[in-house]
């Protein structure tokens, strides 16, 4: 997914240079990049939350084992 993001960014910059930043084709490519970035960010956040939940669960479990 990171590679896809980099390709879309590169394409976006090239299109913006060629057609201008307000061109419909540039705006469409920007929207496409935004969608992929939003998906990526959601996966990152889910991963962070999952890691935090596991960490807290392990901490609680370790605390219960001591008692």
PDB file of N, CA and C in Angstrom:
ATOM      1  N   UNK A   1       0.833  -1.190   0.000  1.00  0.00           N
ATOM      2  CA  UNK A   1       0.000   0.000   0.000  1.00  0.00           C
ATOM      3  C   UNK A   1       0.877   1.253   0.000  1.00  0.00           C
ATOM      4  N   UNK A   2       2.006   1.193   0.707  1.00  0.00           N
ATOM      5  CA  UNK A   2       2.909   2.345   0.713  1.00  0.00           C
ATOM      6  C   UNK A   2       3.420   2.642  -0.698  1.00  0.00           C
ATOM      7  N   UNK A   3       3.714   1.601  -1.426  1.00  0.00           N
ATOM      8  CA  UNK A   3       4.186   1.787  -2.809  1.00  0.00           C
ATOM      9  C   UNK A   3       3.096   2.419  -3.663  1.00  0.00           C
ATOM     10  N   UNK A   4       1.861   1.992  -3.469  1.00  0.00           N
ATOM     11  CA  UNK A   4       0.729   2.570  -4.200  1.00  0.00           C
ATOM     12  C   UNK A   4       0.600   4.065  -3.890  1.00  0.00           C
ATOM     13  N   UNK A   5       0.789   4.423  -2.642  1.00  0.00           N
ATOM     14  CA  UNK A   5       0.710   5.830  -2.226  1.00  0.00           C
ATOM     15  C   UNK A   5       1.806   6.640  -2.916  1.00  0.00           C
ATOM     16  N   UNK A   6       3.009   6.096  -2.955  1.00  0.00           N
ATOM     17  CA  UNK A   6       4.109   6.823  -3.594  1.00  0.00           C
ATOM     18  C   UNK A   6       3.882   6.991  -5.088  1.00  0.00           C
ATOM     19  N   UNK A   7       3.354   5.967  -5.730  1.00  0.00           N
ATOM     20  CA  UNK A   7       3.058   6.065  -7.163  1.00  0.00           C
ATOM     21  C   UNK A   7       1.990   7.127  -7.407  1.00  0.00           C
ATOM     22  N   UNK A   8       0.943   7.126  -6.597  1.00  0.00           N
ATOM     23  CA  UNK A   8      -0.117   8.121  -6.752  1.00  0.00           C
ATOM     24  C   UNK A   8       0.407   9.539  -6.502  1.00  0.00           C
ATOM     25  N   UNK A   9       1.267   9.691  -5.519  1.00  0.00           N
ATOM     26  CA  UNK A   9       1.860  11.017  -5.246  1.00  0.00           C
ATOM     27  C   UNK A   9       2.679  11.497  -6.435  1.00  0.00           C
ATOM     28  N   UNK A  10       3.494  10.604  -6.953  1.00  0.00           N
ATOM     29  CA  UNK A  10       4.332  10.946  -8.108  1.00  0.00           C
ATOM     30  C   UNK A  10       3.451  11.341  -9.294  1.00  0.00           C
ATOM     31  N   UNK A  11       2.432  10.537  -9.554  1.00  0.00           N
ATOM     32  CA  UNK A  11       1.507  10.838 -10.649  1.00  0.00           C
ATOM     33  C   UNK A  11       0.828  12.190 -10.440  1.00  0.00           C
ATOM     34  N   UNK A  12       0.407  12.440  -9.210  1.00  0.00           N
ATOM     35  CA  UNK A  12      -0.271  13.690  -8.885  1.00  0.00           C
ATOM     36  C   UNK A  12       0.632  14.889  -9.169  1.00  0.00           C
ATOM     37  N   UNK A  13       1.875  14.807  -8.736  1.00  0.00           N
ATOM     38  CA  UNK A  13       2.817  15.910  -8.968  1.00  0.00           C
ATOM     39  C   UNK A  13       3.054  16.139 -10.465  1.00  0.00           C
ATOM     40  N   UNK A  14       3.209  15.059 -11.192  1.00  0.00           N
ATOM     41  CA  UNK A  14       3.433  15.175 -12.637  1.00  0.00           C
ATOM     42  C   UNK A  14       2.225  15.796 -13.330  1.00  0.00           C
ATOM     43  N   UNK A  15       1.042  15.345 -12.960  1.00  0.00           N
ATOM     44  CA  UNK A  15      -0.176  15.896 -13.556  1.00  0.00           C
ATOM     45  C   UNK A  15      -0.350  17.371 -13.197  1.00  0.00           C
ATOM     46  N   UNK A  16      -0.045  17.714 -11.957  1.00  0.00           N
ATOM     47  CA  UNK A  16      -0.180  19.102 -11.521  1.00  0.00           C
ATOM     48  C   UNK A  16       0.769  20.009 -12.304  1.00  0.00           C
ATOM     49  N   UNK A  17       1.983  19.533 -12.543  1.00  0.00           N
ATOM     50  CA  UNK A  17       2.936  20.321 -13.323  1.00  0.00           C
ATOM     51  C   UNK A  17       2.473  20.488 -14.760  1.00  0.00           C
ATOM     52  N   UNK A  18       1.881  19.446 -15.299  1.00  0.00           N
ATOM     53  CA  UNK A  18       1.474  19.466 -16.707  1.00  0.00           C
ATOM     54  C   UNK A  18       0.173  20.237 -16.930  1.00  0.00           C
ATOM     55  N   UNK A  19      -0.815  20.057 -16.036  1.00  0.00           N
ATOM     56  CA  UNK A  19      -2.148  20.613 -16.269  1.00  0.00           C
ATOM     57  C   UNK A  19      -2.545  21.740 -15.304  1.00  0.00           C
ATOM     58  N   UNK A  20      -1.801  21.923 -14.228  1.00  0.00           N
ATOM     59  CA  UNK A  20      -2.164  22.912 -13.213  1.00  0.00           C
ATOM     60  C   UNK A  20      -2.955  22.247 -12.096  1.00  0.00           C
ATOM     61  N   UNK A  21      -2.851  22.857 -10.920  1.00  0.00           N
ATOM     62  CA  UNK A  21      -3.427  22.192  -9.745  1.00  0.00           C
ATOM     63  C   UNK A  21      -4.954  22.186  -9.718  1.00  0.00           C
ATOM     64  N   UNK A  22      -5.587  23.016 -10.489  1.00  0.00           N
ATOM     65  CA  UNK A  22      -7.054  23.060 -10.485  1.00  0.00           C
ATOM     66  C   UNK A  22      -7.680  22.257 -11.621  1.00  0.00           C
ATOM     67  N   UNK A  23      -6.857  21.555 -12.367  1.00  0.00           N
ATOM     68  CA  UNK A  23      -7.359  20.739 -13.468  1.00  0.00           C
ATOM     69  C   UNK A  23      -8.221  19.595 -12.929  1.00  0.00           C
ATOM     70  N   UNK A  24      -9.313  19.281 -13.627  1.00  0.00           N
ATOM     71  CA  UNK A  24     -10.165  18.151 -13.189  1.00  0.00           C
ATOM     72  C   UNK A  24      -9.402  16.830 -13.061  1.00  0.00           C
ATOM     73  N   UNK A  25      -8.465  16.586 -13.952  1.00  0.00           N
ATOM     74  CA  UNK A  25      -7.703  15.330 -13.878  1.00  0.00           C
ATOM     75  C   UNK A  25      -6.819  15.302 -12.630  1.00  0.00           C
ATOM     76  N   UNK A  26      -6.282  16.452 -12.248  1.00  0.00           N
ATOM     77  CA  UNK A  26      -5.454  16.549 -11.044  1.00  0.00           C
ATOM     78  C   UNK A  26      -6.322  16.381  -9.803  1.00  0.00           C
ATOM     79  N   UNK A  27      -7.474  16.996  -9.796  1.00  0.00           N
ATOM     80  CA  UNK A  27      -8.380  16.872  -8.652  1.00  0.00           C
ATOM     81  C   UNK A  27      -8.848  15.432  -8.477  1.00  0.00           C
ATOM     82  N   UNK A  28      -9.108  14.758  -9.592  1.00  0.00           N
ATOM     83  CA  UNK A  28      -9.529  13.351  -9.512  1.00  0.00           C
ATOM     84  C   UNK A  28      -8.399  12.482  -8.951  1.00  0.00           C
ATOM     85  N   UNK A  29      -7.179  12.731  -9.403  1.00  0.00           N
ATOM     86  CA  UNK A  29      -6.031  11.966  -8.892  1.00  0.00           C
ATOM     87  C   UNK A  29      -5.815  12.261  -7.399  1.00  0.00           C
ATOM     88  N   UNK A  30      -6.038  13.498  -7.005  1.00  0.00           N
ATOM     89  CA  UNK A  30      -5.910  13.877  -5.599  1.00  0.00           C
ATOM     90  C   UNK A  30      -6.939  13.137  -4.743  1.00  0.00           C
ATOM     91  N   UNK A  31      -8.144  13.036  -5.239  1.00  0.00           N
ATOM     92  CA  UNK A  31      -9.191  12.296  -4.518  1.00  0.00           C
ATOM     93  C   UNK A  31      -8.818  10.820  -4.395  1.00  0.00           C
ATOM     94  N   UNK A  32      -8.253  10.280  -5.468  1.00  0.00           N
ATOM     95  CA  UNK A  32      -7.833   8.877  -5.456  1.00  0.00           C
ATOM     96  C   UNK A  32      -6.745   8.664  -4.392  1.00  0.00           C
ATOM     97  N   UNK A  33      -5.786   9.574  -4.343  1.00  0.00           N
ATOM     98  CA  UNK A  33      -4.735   9.497  -3.334  1.00  0.00           C
ATOM     99  C   UNK A  33      -5.317   9.637  -1.930  1.00  0.00           C
ATOM    100  N   UNK A  34      -6.246  10.556  -1.753  1.00  0.00           N
ATOM    101  CA  UNK A  34      -6.884  10.741  -0.440  1.00  0.00           C
ATOM    102  C   UNK A  34      -7.551   9.462   0.041  1.00  0.00           C
ATOM    103  N   UNK A  35      -8.230   8.767  -0.841  1.00  0.00           N
ATOM    104  CA  UNK A  35      -8.910   7.524  -0.457  1.00  0.00           C
ATOM    105  C   UNK A  35      -7.915   6.469   0.025  1.00  0.00           C
ATOM    106  N   UNK A  36      -6.813   6.340  -0.707  1.00  0.00           N
ATOM    107  CA  UNK A  36      -5.804   5.350  -0.328  1.00  0.00           C
ATOM    108  C   UNK A  36      -5.141   5.751   0.992  1.00  0.00           C
ATOM    109  N   UNK A  37      -4.849   7.045   1.152  1.00  0.00           N
ATOM    110  CA  UNK A  37      -4.256   7.519   2.407  1.00  0.00           C
ATOM    111  C   UNK A  37      -5.198   7.293   3.584  1.00  0.00           C
ATOM    112  N   UNK A  38      -6.482   7.525   3.380  1.00  0.00           N
ATOM    113  CA  UNK A  38      -7.463   7.293   4.452  1.00  0.00           C
ATOM    114  C   UNK A  38      -7.506   5.819   4.835  1.00  0.00           C
ATOM    115  N   UNK A  39      -7.473   4.930   3.858  1.00  0.00           N
ATOM    116  CA  UNK A  39      -7.451   3.493   4.143  1.00  0.00           C
ATOM    117  C   UNK A  39      -6.193   3.122   4.925  1.00  0.00           C
ATOM    118  N   UNK A  40      -5.072   3.639   4.467  1.00  0.00           N
ATOM    119  CA  UNK A  40      -3.796   3.350   5.123  1.00  0.00           C
ATOM    120  C   UNK A  40      -3.816   3.842   6.572  1.00  0.00           C
ATOM    121  N   UNK A  41      -4.246   5.072   6.768  1.00  0.00           N
ATOM    122  CA  UNK A  41      -4.308   5.636   8.120  1.00  0.00           C
ATOM    123  C   UNK A  41      -5.238   4.841   9.022  1.00  0.00           C
ATOM    124  N   UNK A  42      -6.350   4.373   8.484  1.00  0.00           N
ATOM    125  CA  UNK A  42      -7.274   3.555   9.264  1.00  0.00           C
ATOM    126  C   UNK A  42      -6.602   2.252   9.692  1.00  0.00           C
ATOM    127  N   UNK A  43      -5.874   1.637   8.783  1.00  0.00           N
ATOM    128  CA  UNK A  43      -5.161   0.402   9.126  1.00  0.00           C
ATOM    129  C   UNK A  43      -4.099   0.661  10.188  1.00  0.00           C
ATOM    130  N   UNK A  44      -3.409   1.780  10.086  1.00  0.00           N
ATOM    131  CA  UNK A  44      -2.393   2.131  11.077  1.00  0.00           C
ATOM    132  C   UNK A  44      -3.040   2.329  12.434  1.00  0.00           C
ATOM    133  N   UNK A  45      -4.122   3.083  12.482  1.00  0.00           N
ATOM    134  CA  UNK A  45      -4.817   3.345  13.748  1.00  0.00           C
ATOM    135  C   UNK A  45      -5.335   2.046  14.348  1.00  0.00           C
ATOM    136  N   UNK A  46      -5.922   1.196  13.528  1.00  0.00           N
ATOM    137  CA  UNK A  46      -6.410  -0.098  14.031  1.00  0.00           C
ATOM    138  C   UNK A  46      -5.265  -0.919  14.603  1.00  0.00           C
ATOM    139  N   UNK A  47      -4.119  -0.888  13.930  1.00  0.00           N
ATOM    140  CA  UNK A  47      -2.952  -1.626  14.409  1.00  0.00           C
ATOM    141  C   UNK A  47      -2.455  -1.083  15.733  1.00  0.00           C
ATOM    142  N   UNK A  48      -2.421   0.238  15.859  1.00  0.00           N
ATOM    143  CA  UNK A  48      -1.984   0.868  17.099  1.00  0.00           C
ATOM    144  C   UNK A  48      -2.952   0.532  18.229  1.00  0.00           C
ATOM    145  N   UNK A  49      -4.241   0.626  17.945  1.00  0.00           N
ATOM    146  CA  UNK A  49      -5.236   0.307  18.971  1.00  0.00           C
ATOM    147  C   UNK A  49      -5.152  -1.149  19.381  1.00  0.00           C
ATOM    148  N   UNK A  50      -5.001  -2.022  18.401  1.00  0.00           N
ATOM    149  CA  UNK A  50      -4.908  -3.451  18.705  1.00  0.00           C
ATOM    150  C   UNK A  50      -3.680  -3.728  19.574  1.00  0.00           C
ATOM    151  N   UNK A  51      -2.555  -3.108  19.230  1.00  0.00           N
ATOM    152  CA  UNK A  51      -1.331  -3.274  20.009  1.00  0.00           C
ATOM    153  C   UNK A  51      -1.527  -2.775  21.433  1.00  0.00           C
ATOM    154  N   UNK A  52      -2.183  -1.646  21.591  1.00  0.00           N
ATOM    155  CA  UNK A  52      -2.425  -1.078  22.918  1.00  0.00           C
ATOM    156  C   UNK A  52      -3.355  -1.975  23.732  1.00  0.00           C
ATOM    157  N   UNK A  53      -4.382  -2.514  23.098  1.00  0.00           N
ATOM    158  CA  UNK A  53      -5.312  -3.411  23.801  1.00  0.00           C
ATOM    159  C   UNK A  53      -4.577  -4.660  24.266  1.00  0.00           C
ATOM    160  N   UNK A  54      -3.747  -5.233  23.406  1.00  0.00           N
ATOM    161  CA  UNK A  54      -2.979  -6.428  23.773  1.00  0.00           C
ATOM    162  C   UNK A  54      -2.032  -6.104  24.922  1.00  0.00           C
ATOM    163  N   UNK A  55      -1.351  -4.954  24.845  1.00  0.00           N
ATOM    164  CA  UNK A  55      -0.414  -4.560  25.888  1.00  0.00           C
ATOM    165  C   UNK A  55      -1.119  -4.401  27.229  1.00  0.00           C
ATOM    166  N   UNK A  56      -2.264  -3.736  27.215  1.00  0.00           N
ATOM    167  CA  UNK A  56      -3.004  -3.524  28.463  1.00  0.00           C
ATOM    168  C   UNK A  56      -3.550  -4.846  29.007  1.00  0.00           C
ATOM    169  N   UNK A  57      -4.005  -5.704  28.119  1.00  0.00           N
ATOM    170  CA  UNK A  57      -4.523  -7.010  28.549  1.00  0.00           C
ATOM    171  C   UNK A  57      -3.412  -7.830  29.191  1.00  0.00           C
ATOM    172  N   UNK A  58      -2.247  -7.808  28.576  1.00  0.00           N
ATOM    173  CA  UNK A  58      -1.113  -8.544  29.139  1.00  0.00           C
ATOM    174  C   UNK A  58      -0.727  -7.976  30.505  1.00  0.00           C
ATOM    175  N   UNK A  59      -0.764  -6.656  30.635  1.00  0.00           N
ATOM    176  CA  UNK A  59      -0.428  -6.013  31.902  1.00  0.00           C
ATOM    177  C   UNK A  59      -1.437  -6.412  32.983  1.00  0.00           C
ATOM    178  N   UNK A  60      -2.715  -6.406  32.625  1.00  0.00           N
ATOM    179  CA  UNK A  60      -3.754  -6.795  33.585  1.00  0.00           C
ATOM    180  C   UNK A  60      -3.613  -8.264  33.964  1.00  0.00           C
ATOM    181  N   UNK A  61      -3.362  -9.099  32.977  1.00  0.00           N
ATOM    182  CA  UNK A  61      -3.200 -10.533  33.222  1.00  0.00           C
ATOM    183  C   UNK A  61      -2.002 -10.790  34.114  1.00  0.00           C
ATOM    184  N   UNK A  62      -0.921 -10.082  33.874  1.00  0.00           N
ATOM    185  CA  UNK A  62       0.274 -10.230  34.710  1.00  0.00           C
ATOM    186  C   UNK A  62      -0.022  -9.787  36.142  1.00  0.00           C
ATOM    187  N   UNK A  63      -0.804  -8.731  36.298  1.00  0.00           N
ATOM    188  CA  UNK A  63      -1.182  -8.250  37.629  1.00  0.00           C
ATOM    189  C   UNK A  63      -2.052  -9.241  38.353  1.00  0.00           C
ATOM    190  N   UNK A  64      -2.971  -9.903  37.635  1.00  0.00           N
ATOM    191  CA  UNK A  64      -3.840 -10.919  38.227  1.00  0.00           C
ATOM    192  C   UNK A  64      -3.026 -12.143  38.653  1.00  0.00           C
ATOM    193  N   UNK A  65      -1.999 -12.472  37.899  1.00  0.00           N
ATOM    194  CA  UNK A  65      -1.182 -13.641  38.221  1.00  0.00           C
ATOM    195  C   UNK A  65      -0.395 -13.441  39.503  1.00  0.00           C
ATOM    196  N   UNK A  66      -0.073 -12.173  39.816  1.00  0.00           N
ATOM    197  CA  UNK A  66       0.674 -11.878  41.042  1.00  0.00           C
ATOM    198  C   UNK A  66      -0.210 -12.028  42.278  1.00  0.00           C
ATOM    199  N   UNK A  67      -1.524 -11.824  42.104  1.00  0.00           N
ATOM    200  CA  UNK A  67      -2.435 -11.879  43.253  1.00  0.00           C
ATOM    201  C   UNK A  67      -2.891 -13.246  43.519  1.00  0.00           C
TER     202      UNK A  67
END
